[in-house]
Amino acid sequence: MSDLPHQTATGRAPRVLVGQIFQEAHGFTPLRTPLEAFAIERGEEVIAQNLQADSVLGGILRTGVAAGWELVPSIAARASPGGRVTDAAYDHILSALLQAARSGPLDAIALCLHGCIQTESLDSAEADLLHRLREIVGPRVPIVAGFDLHGHAGGGMLEYLDFASAYKTNPHGDAAATGERVATVLAGMLKGELRPVGMQVLVPMLTGGNDETGSGPLLRLHTLARERVAADPRLLDASIFNVNPFIDGAGVGQTLLVYATGAEGRDSAAALAETLAEGIWSARAEFTHALPTLEEVLAQARGRVVLGDFGDRVLAGAPGDSLFLARQVLARHPALRVVAPVTDPAALMLCQQAGAGAQVTLPVGWSITRAEAPLQLEGTVLATGVGVYRNRGAFMRGATLQVGEYAVLQAGRATLLITRNPLMSQDPGCFLDLGIDLDGADVIVVKSGYHFKLAFGDWGDCVCIATPGLTVFDPTTLDLQKARPLYPLDAPEFHARAVPARSTQFDFTTGRQDFGNAYEQSGG
């Protein structure tokens, strides 16, 4: 059977399966991500709830509707970054996707994936689910996907994709554009106009900071990639995957992925992938940053500030159980009022038992990591419930995210949003949709390092703060084994050599993929 992309019969709308599985792992947190942590839509609700969302899925859906596709919805499942997904949760979500794939003949599959989901048994859930889909639909049905640029592209998932593209921005303001891009490429494939050929290079390094795309080395590299693709009609797309640095697994590193429009552009794609790989490798020492302290920021503040708790970033998989910044504000700045989220199941239960309106005295904070003694607080339970919120800012605007069980506690100058599970707090919707007043706050704490800047700009000056926690980048504290050798832990020699994105054989549960790159361990 030919392995060329399938072309639909004239006069029939292409049947395209669509879906989303979106979560990002932190491989070194004690937490696990259960099924109840996911916001889930099924069947036609996948389309109804996500058609207008500024997400990869929203971009795919709108492009598909405009192209006249018959959309076959499967499941849309989104959870906050955090610990490995439980096997039971993954199996439940995966079964819905596979059932839809078996429901009838398909012309294509288009997915919104993060790229860095790990489960209790898998180092790359995306590689597993794409492998299973490929087994169902065979080699001729195109499968395309849009990814977060922090995806683990070296984990084996590219082997099963005809086209993959990542965000070009960090903070991520182009999720919808990424979905539109992969769907537009798929439309060209279904018409027989495109036969993408991907070339990739894996670079054995992690980035530890200075990794926003609007400045520094990534601005230079993305500008080069964009200019080279625009100047060469044989090139289709270039993605720079800056893998989440808080996971272990085979193929962890920076993946430079370039697609040509067809086989005639293979050499051009390889050349650009190698150029980008050499560029990021040569800039490896630049990926560090020095963040200000709370005192430095408040000394210069002229109004409300929104503080990114960099060491306890839920958006990078931390538990979100630290009240470090709230504690500092309360202890040192008696005139300031602070709003902060915190993961604390025990404190939540006490608030739930007391009920809204009750006066409570309780310990709050560090219930998971035990990194510090909790705050001893007296206050009023303003509300309890089970909630969701809708993103208002540019990052995934319109998408509904799970809050789960929560309580709002007013303790003097502190308003705390206490949750059972880690909460993505990069968007004001997480507070506003639960009735928390931000207008009265002098300091708003969020568990985000980058993306909150896209949503909180109207609420105050947005600044990342140096804080302790599991998302402080210090690879010497991480038990990295499968990923090594890896800079900055090791000193591997590296010379870029591009290989096809779909030529590898890989066991994504235990193995190390051979990308053909010439790098060796040359020192500790």
Short mmCIF file of C-alpha atoms in Angstrom, two decimals, residues 6-376:
data_model
loop_
_atom_site.label_atom_id
_atom_site.label_comp_id
_atom_site.label_asym_id
_atom_site.label_seq_id
_atom_site.Cartn_x
_atom_site.Cartn_y
_atom_site.Cartn_z
CA HIS A 6 -4.58 10.00 1.34
CA GLN A 7 -6.59 12.10 -1.11
CA THR A 8 -10.36 12.27 -0.79
CA ALA A 9 -12.70 11.48 -3.61
CA THR A 10 -13.96 14.44 -5.62
CA GLY A 11 -17.23 15.85 -4.34
CA ARG A 12 -17.09 14.33 -0.86
CA ALA A 13 -16.30 16.31 2.27
CA PRO A 14 -13.22 14.94 4.04
CA ARG A 15 -13.99 13.19 7.34
CA VAL A 16 -11.45 14.54 9.83
CA LEU A 17 -11.21 13.33 13.40
CA VAL A 18 -10.44 16.18 15.82
CA GLY A 19 -9.49 16.12 19.49
CA GLN A 20 -7.36 17.51 22.27
CA ILE A 21 -5.33 15.99 25.11
CA PHE A 22 -3.43 18.71 26.91
CA GLN A 23 -1.37 18.48 30.09
CA GLU A 24 2.31 19.07 30.88
CA ALA A 25 4.31 16.86 33.21
CA HIS A 26 6.72 17.72 35.98
CA GLY A 27 8.55 14.45 36.44
CA PHE A 28 9.93 15.24 39.87
CA THR A 29 6.85 16.26 41.85
CA PRO A 30 5.28 13.75 44.25
CA LEU A 31 1.84 14.55 42.85
CA ARG A 32 -0.09 12.61 40.22
CA THR A 33 -2.72 14.05 37.87
CA PRO A 34 -6.03 12.16 38.22
CA LEU A 35 -8.99 12.12 35.87
CA GLU A 36 -10.91 14.67 37.93
CA ALA A 37 -8.18 17.25 37.27
CA PHE A 38 -9.22 17.38 33.59
CA ALA A 39 -11.86 19.62 32.06
CA ILE A 40 -13.43 17.34 29.46
CA GLU A 41 -15.80 17.73 26.53
CA ARG A 42 -17.00 14.78 24.47
CA GLY A 43 -18.67 14.34 21.13
CA GLU A 44 -20.39 17.41 19.71
CA GLU A 45 -19.48 19.41 22.84
CA VAL A 46 -15.87 19.30 21.62
CA ILE A 47 -16.90 21.54 18.74
CA ALA A 48 -19.48 23.64 20.57
CA GLN A 49 -17.17 24.55 23.46
CA ASN A 50 -13.95 25.04 21.49
CA LEU A 51 -14.93 26.48 18.12
CA GLN A 52 -14.24 30.05 19.25
CA ALA A 53 -11.35 29.26 21.60
CA ASP A 54 -7.93 30.78 20.94
CA SER A 55 -6.30 27.37 21.19
CA VAL A 56 -4.77 24.93 18.75
CA LEU A 57 -8.05 23.04 18.78
CA GLY A 58 -10.01 26.23 18.08
CA GLY A 59 -7.75 27.04 15.14
CA ILE A 60 -8.18 23.54 13.74
CA LEU A 61 -11.96 23.64 14.12
CA ARG A 62 -12.42 27.03 12.48
CA THR A 63 -10.17 26.10 9.56
CA GLY A 64 -11.96 22.80 9.14
CA VAL A 65 -15.39 24.42 9.12
CA ALA A 66 -14.22 26.97 6.55
CA ALA A 67 -12.78 24.18 4.40
CA GLY A 68 -16.03 22.22 4.50
CA TRP A 69 -14.70 19.21 6.38
CA GLU A 70 -16.98 16.75 8.10
CA LEU A 71 -15.58 17.04 11.61
CA VAL A 72 -15.56 13.87 13.70
CA PRO A 73 -15.19 15.01 17.33
CA SER A 74 -13.61 12.67 19.85
CA ILE A 75 -12.58 14.20 23.18
CA ALA A 76 -11.11 17.45 24.47
CA ALA A 77 -9.32 17.02 27.79
CA ARG A 78 -7.29 19.76 29.51
CA ALA A 79 -5.55 19.74 32.88
CA SER A 80 -3.09 21.96 34.67
CA PRO A 81 0.56 21.03 34.37
CA GLY A 82 1.58 18.78 37.22
CA GLY A 83 2.63 15.28 38.10
CA ARG A 84 2.46 12.30 35.81
CA VAL A 85 -1.07 11.46 34.71
CA THR A 86 -2.40 8.35 36.39
CA ASP A 87 -2.59 5.32 34.15
CA ALA A 88 -6.32 5.06 34.87
CA ALA A 89 -6.94 8.65 33.75
CA TYR A 90 -4.84 8.25 30.61
CA ASP A 91 -6.57 5.00 29.66
CA HIS A 92 -9.99 6.63 30.12
CA ILE A 93 -9.15 9.62 27.92
CA LEU A 94 -7.29 7.55 25.34
CA SER A 95 -10.19 5.11 24.98
CA ALA A 96 -12.49 7.93 23.84
CA LEU A 97 -9.97 9.01 21.22
CA LEU A 98 -9.41 5.49 19.92
CA GLN A 99 -13.14 4.71 19.91
CA ALA A 100 -13.74 7.72 17.68
CA ALA A 101 -10.93 6.60 15.37
CA ARG A 102 -12.62 3.20 15.01
CA SER A 103 -16.11 4.65 14.50
CA GLY A 104 -15.89 4.83 10.72
CA PRO A 105 -13.61 5.54 7.78
CA LEU A 106 -11.48 8.65 8.22
CA ASP A 107 -9.67 10.83 5.73
CA ALA A 108 -7.43 12.49 8.32
CA ILE A 109 -6.79 13.21 12.00
CA ALA A 110 -5.97 16.67 13.42
CA LEU A 111 -5.08 17.02 17.09
CA CYS A 112 -4.21 19.59 19.73
CA LEU A 113 -1.54 18.08 21.98
CA HIS A 114 0.88 19.51 24.50
CA GLY A 115 3.75 17.18 23.67
CA CYS A 116 4.98 16.69 27.23
CA ILE A 117 2.44 14.39 28.87
CA GLN A 118 3.96 11.62 30.95
CA THR A 119 1.97 8.91 32.72
CA GLU A 120 2.83 6.52 35.50
CA SER A 121 3.98 4.06 32.81
CA LEU A 122 4.97 6.23 29.84
CA ASP A 123 7.67 8.83 29.31
CA SER A 124 5.79 10.09 26.23
CA ALA A 125 2.03 9.64 26.24
CA GLU A 126 1.82 11.47 22.91
CA ALA A 127 4.09 8.92 21.26
CA ASP A 128 1.91 6.14 22.63
CA LEU A 129 -1.44 7.62 21.56
CA LEU A 130 -0.17 8.55 18.09
CA HIS A 131 1.27 5.06 17.65
CA ARG A 132 -2.10 3.56 18.57
CA LEU A 133 -3.94 5.87 16.19
CA ARG A 134 -1.53 4.97 13.40
CA GLU A 135 -2.18 1.28 14.03
CA ILE A 136 -5.91 1.91 13.59
CA VAL A 137 -5.92 4.14 10.49
CA GLY A 138 -2.85 2.79 8.70
CA PRO A 139 -0.07 4.61 6.84
CA ARG A 140 -2.14 6.48 4.23
CA VAL A 141 -4.38 8.57 6.49
CA PRO A 142 -2.65 11.85 7.37
CA ILE A 143 -2.21 12.64 11.06
CA VAL A 144 -1.23 16.21 11.97
CA ALA A 145 -0.91 17.95 15.33
CA GLY A 146 -0.14 21.33 16.87
CA PHE A 147 2.01 21.48 20.00
CA ASP A 148 3.22 23.65 22.82
CA LEU A 149 6.84 24.58 22.07
CA HIS A 150 7.85 22.98 25.39
CA GLY A 151 6.81 19.60 24.04
CA HIS A 152 9.05 16.54 24.27
CA ALA A 153 9.43 16.19 20.51
CA GLY A 154 12.45 13.92 20.94
CA GLY A 155 10.32 11.34 22.74
CA GLY A 156 9.20 9.43 19.65
CA MET A 157 5.93 11.15 18.73
CA LEU A 158 7.13 12.58 15.40
CA GLU A 159 7.48 9.05 14.00
CA TYR A 160 3.69 8.79 13.63
CA LEU A 161 2.91 12.27 12.31
CA ASP A 162 2.74 13.54 8.74
CA PHE A 163 3.10 17.11 9.99
CA ALA A 164 3.74 18.72 13.37
CA SER A 165 4.09 22.37 14.29
CA ALA A 166 4.80 24.13 17.59
CA TYR A 167 3.99 27.56 18.93
CA LYS A 168 6.46 30.21 17.81
CA THR A 169 6.03 32.37 20.92
CA ASN A 170 6.79 32.18 24.63
CA PRO A 171 4.67 33.48 26.34
CA HIS A 172 2.31 31.56 24.11
CA GLY A 173 0.14 34.00 22.19
CA ASP A 174 -0.14 32.04 18.94
CA ALA A 175 -1.94 28.83 19.91
CA ALA A 176 -4.85 29.49 17.54
CA ALA A 177 -2.47 30.41 14.72
CA THR A 178 -0.67 27.12 15.29
CA GLY A 179 -3.94 25.23 14.94
CA GLU A 180 -4.79 27.13 11.78
CA ARG A 181 -1.33 26.35 10.40
CA VAL A 182 -1.53 22.58 10.90
CA ALA A 183 -5.09 22.48 9.55
CA THR A 184 -4.12 24.50 6.48
CA VAL A 185 -1.26 22.10 5.78
CA LEU A 186 -3.67 19.19 6.20
CA ALA A 187 -6.06 20.80 3.71
CA GLY A 188 -3.22 20.94 1.19
CA MET A 189 -2.44 17.29 1.82
CA LEU A 190 -6.05 16.25 1.33
CA LYS A 191 -6.10 18.08 -2.01
CA GLY A 192 -2.89 16.36 -3.08
CA GLU A 193 -0.99 19.66 -3.16
CA LEU A 194 1.41 18.96 -0.27
CA ARG A 195 3.45 15.95 0.83
CA PRO A 196 5.36 17.28 3.84
CA VAL A 197 8.83 15.91 4.49
CA GLY A 198 10.24 16.60 7.95
CA MET A 199 13.89 16.77 9.03
CA GLN A 200 14.94 17.04 12.66
CA VAL A 201 17.96 17.51 14.89
CA LEU A 202 18.05 16.73 18.61
CA VAL A 203 20.39 18.97 20.62
CA PRO A 204 21.50 17.52 24.00
CA MET A 205 20.85 20.55 26.19
CA LEU A 206 18.31 22.19 28.47
CA THR A 207 17.40 25.86 28.73
CA GLY A 208 17.48 27.33 32.20
CA GLY A 209 16.15 30.82 31.58
CA ASN A 210 16.26 33.71 29.11
CA ASP A 211 13.97 31.63 26.94
CA GLU A 212 11.23 34.06 25.98
CA THR A 213 10.94 34.39 22.22
CA GLY A 214 10.74 38.18 22.23
CA SER A 215 14.36 38.67 23.25
CA GLY A 216 17.72 36.95 23.49
CA PRO A 217 18.83 33.86 21.59
CA LEU A 218 15.34 32.60 20.81
CA LEU A 219 14.39 35.88 19.16
CA ARG A 220 17.41 35.51 16.88
CA LEU A 221 16.65 31.87 16.07
CA HIS A 222 12.93 32.33 15.43
CA THR A 223 13.66 35.35 13.24
CA LEU A 224 16.15 33.32 11.22
CA ALA A 225 13.72 30.42 10.89
CA ARG A 226 10.88 32.67 9.77
CA GLU A 227 13.04 34.47 7.20
CA ARG A 228 14.48 31.28 5.75
CA VAL A 229 11.05 29.63 5.40
CA ALA A 230 9.61 32.75 3.77
CA ALA A 231 12.50 32.97 1.30
CA ASP A 232 12.46 29.34 0.14
CA PRO A 233 9.25 28.06 -1.53
CA ARG A 234 10.41 24.49 -0.89
CA LEU A 235 10.15 25.04 2.89
CA LEU A 236 6.87 24.74 4.76
CA ASP A 237 7.49 25.33 8.48
CA ALA A 238 10.17 25.38 11.18
CA SER A 239 9.56 24.62 14.86
CA ILE A 240 11.94 25.04 17.78
CA PHE A 241 10.92 22.69 20.60
CA ASN A 242 12.42 23.89 23.90
CA VAL A 243 11.59 20.84 25.95
CA ASN A 244 10.20 21.21 29.46
CA PRO A 245 13.37 20.89 31.58
CA PHE A 246 11.62 19.15 34.48
CA ILE A 247 11.21 15.71 32.92
CA ASP A 248 13.44 12.71 32.37
CA GLY A 249 13.21 10.40 29.39
CA ALA A 250 14.89 9.34 26.20
CA GLY A 251 15.29 12.14 23.70
CA VAL A 252 14.97 15.00 26.20
CA GLY A 253 16.62 18.03 24.61
CA GLN A 254 16.01 20.79 22.09
CA THR A 255 14.41 19.52 18.87
CA LEU A 256 14.75 21.58 15.70
CA LEU A 257 12.10 20.43 13.23
CA VAL A 258 11.79 21.71 9.66
CA TYR A 259 9.30 20.56 7.03
CA ALA A 260 9.59 20.86 3.28
CA THR A 261 6.56 20.93 0.99
CA GLY A 262 7.75 17.74 -0.70
CA ALA A 263 10.70 15.45 -1.29
CA GLU A 264 12.44 18.02 -3.49
CA GLY A 265 12.91 20.26 -0.45
CA ARG A 266 14.41 17.63 1.84
CA ASP A 267 17.95 19.00 1.62
CA SER A 268 16.77 22.55 2.28
CA ALA A 269 14.84 21.39 5.34
CA ALA A 270 17.85 19.48 6.62
CA ALA A 271 20.14 22.47 6.12
CA LEU A 272 17.85 24.81 8.05
CA ALA A 273 17.36 22.30 10.88
CA GLU A 274 21.13 21.95 11.19
CA THR A 275 21.68 25.71 11.11
CA LEU A 276 19.12 26.26 13.87
CA ALA A 277 20.57 23.40 15.91
CA GLU A 278 24.08 24.80 15.70
CA GLY A 279 22.68 28.21 16.61
CA ILE A 280 20.94 27.05 19.77
CA TRP A 281 23.94 24.95 20.77
CA SER A 282 26.35 27.85 20.34
CA ALA A 283 24.05 30.02 22.49
CA ARG A 284 23.66 27.44 25.25
CA ALA A 285 25.46 29.55 27.87
CA GLU A 286 23.00 32.43 27.25
CA PHE A 287 19.99 30.51 28.57
CA THR A 288 20.17 31.82 32.13
CA HIS A 289 18.54 34.72 33.90
CA ALA A 290 18.63 36.62 37.18
CA LEU A 291 15.20 37.41 38.59
CA PRO A 292 14.43 40.24 41.02
CA THR A 293 13.38 39.70 44.61
CA LEU A 294 10.07 40.82 46.07
CA GLU A 295 11.73 43.70 47.90
CA GLU A 296 13.40 44.96 44.72
CA VAL A 297 10.08 44.96 42.85
CA LEU A 298 8.04 46.59 45.60
CA ALA A 299 10.68 49.29 46.07
CA GLN A 300 10.03 50.44 42.50
CA ALA A 301 6.30 49.75 42.29
CA ARG A 302 3.99 52.67 41.55
CA GLY A 303 0.75 50.74 41.72
CA ARG A 304 -0.63 47.22 41.74
CA VAL A 305 1.84 44.44 40.88
CA VAL A 306 1.17 40.96 39.53
CA LEU A 307 3.93 38.62 40.66
CA GLY A 308 4.90 35.39 38.93
CA ASP A 309 5.96 32.89 41.62
CA PHE A 310 8.77 31.45 39.51
CA GLY A 311 9.86 28.66 41.84
CA ASP A 312 6.33 27.31 42.30
CA ARG A 313 4.98 27.61 38.76
CA VAL A 314 1.98 25.36 38.29
CA LEU A 315 2.36 26.11 34.58
CA ALA A 316 5.68 24.25 34.74
CA GLY A 317 4.26 21.44 36.88
CA ALA A 318 4.95 22.58 40.46
CA PRO A 319 2.38 21.71 43.15
CA GLY A 320 1.44 25.35 43.75
CA ASP A 321 1.50 24.84 47.53
CA SER A 322 3.84 27.72 48.43
CA LEU A 323 2.74 30.93 50.12
CA PHE A 324 6.26 32.36 50.08
CA LEU A 325 5.28 35.67 48.48
CA ALA A 326 2.10 36.10 50.52
CA ARG A 327 4.06 35.45 53.71
CA GLN A 328 6.64 38.08 52.76
CA VAL A 329 3.99 40.67 51.93
CA LEU A 330 2.08 40.10 55.17
CA ALA A 331 5.23 40.16 57.32
CA ARG A 332 7.01 43.15 55.79
CA HIS A 333 4.39 45.38 54.17
CA PRO A 334 1.53 46.09 56.59
CA ALA A 335 -0.31 48.38 54.18
CA LEU A 336 -0.53 45.95 51.28
CA ARG A 337 -3.37 43.57 50.45
CA VAL A 338 -2.54 40.34 48.64
CA VAL A 339 -4.49 37.78 46.60
CA ALA A 340 -2.85 34.38 46.10
CA PRO A 341 -3.75 30.83 45.06
CA VAL A 342 -2.51 27.82 47.02
CA THR A 343 -2.88 24.06 46.73
CA ASP A 344 -3.76 22.66 50.16
CA PRO A 345 -6.24 19.77 50.41
CA ALA A 346 -6.21 19.74 54.23
CA ALA A 347 -6.95 23.46 54.56
CA LEU A 348 -9.63 23.12 51.89
CA MET A 349 -11.33 20.35 53.84
CA LEU A 350 -11.39 22.49 57.00
CA CYS A 351 -12.99 25.34 55.07
CA GLN A 352 -15.54 23.00 53.49
CA GLN A 353 -16.47 21.56 56.88
CA ALA A 354 -16.87 25.04 58.36
CA GLY A 355 -18.88 26.37 55.42
CA ALA A 356 -19.28 29.79 53.86
CA GLY A 357 -19.47 32.59 56.43
CA ALA A 358 -17.68 30.64 59.15
CA GLN A 359 -14.73 31.95 61.15
CA VAL A 360 -11.78 29.55 61.04
CA THR A 361 -8.26 29.22 62.41
CA LEU A 362 -6.06 26.93 60.37
CA PRO A 363 -2.60 26.25 58.94
CA VAL A 364 -2.23 26.91 55.20
CA GLY A 365 0.60 26.26 52.77
CA TRP A 366 3.39 23.83 51.90
CA SER A 367 1.10 20.86 52.54
CA ILE A 368 2.71 18.82 49.75
CA THR A 369 6.38 19.77 49.60
CA ARG A 370 6.74 20.50 53.34
CA ALA A 371 9.39 23.04 52.31
CA GLU A 372 8.37 25.55 55.01
CA ALA A 373 6.12 25.71 58.05
CA PRO A 374 2.56 26.68 57.10
CA LEU A 375 1.06 30.08 57.75
CA GLN A 376 -1.22 30.12 60.81
#
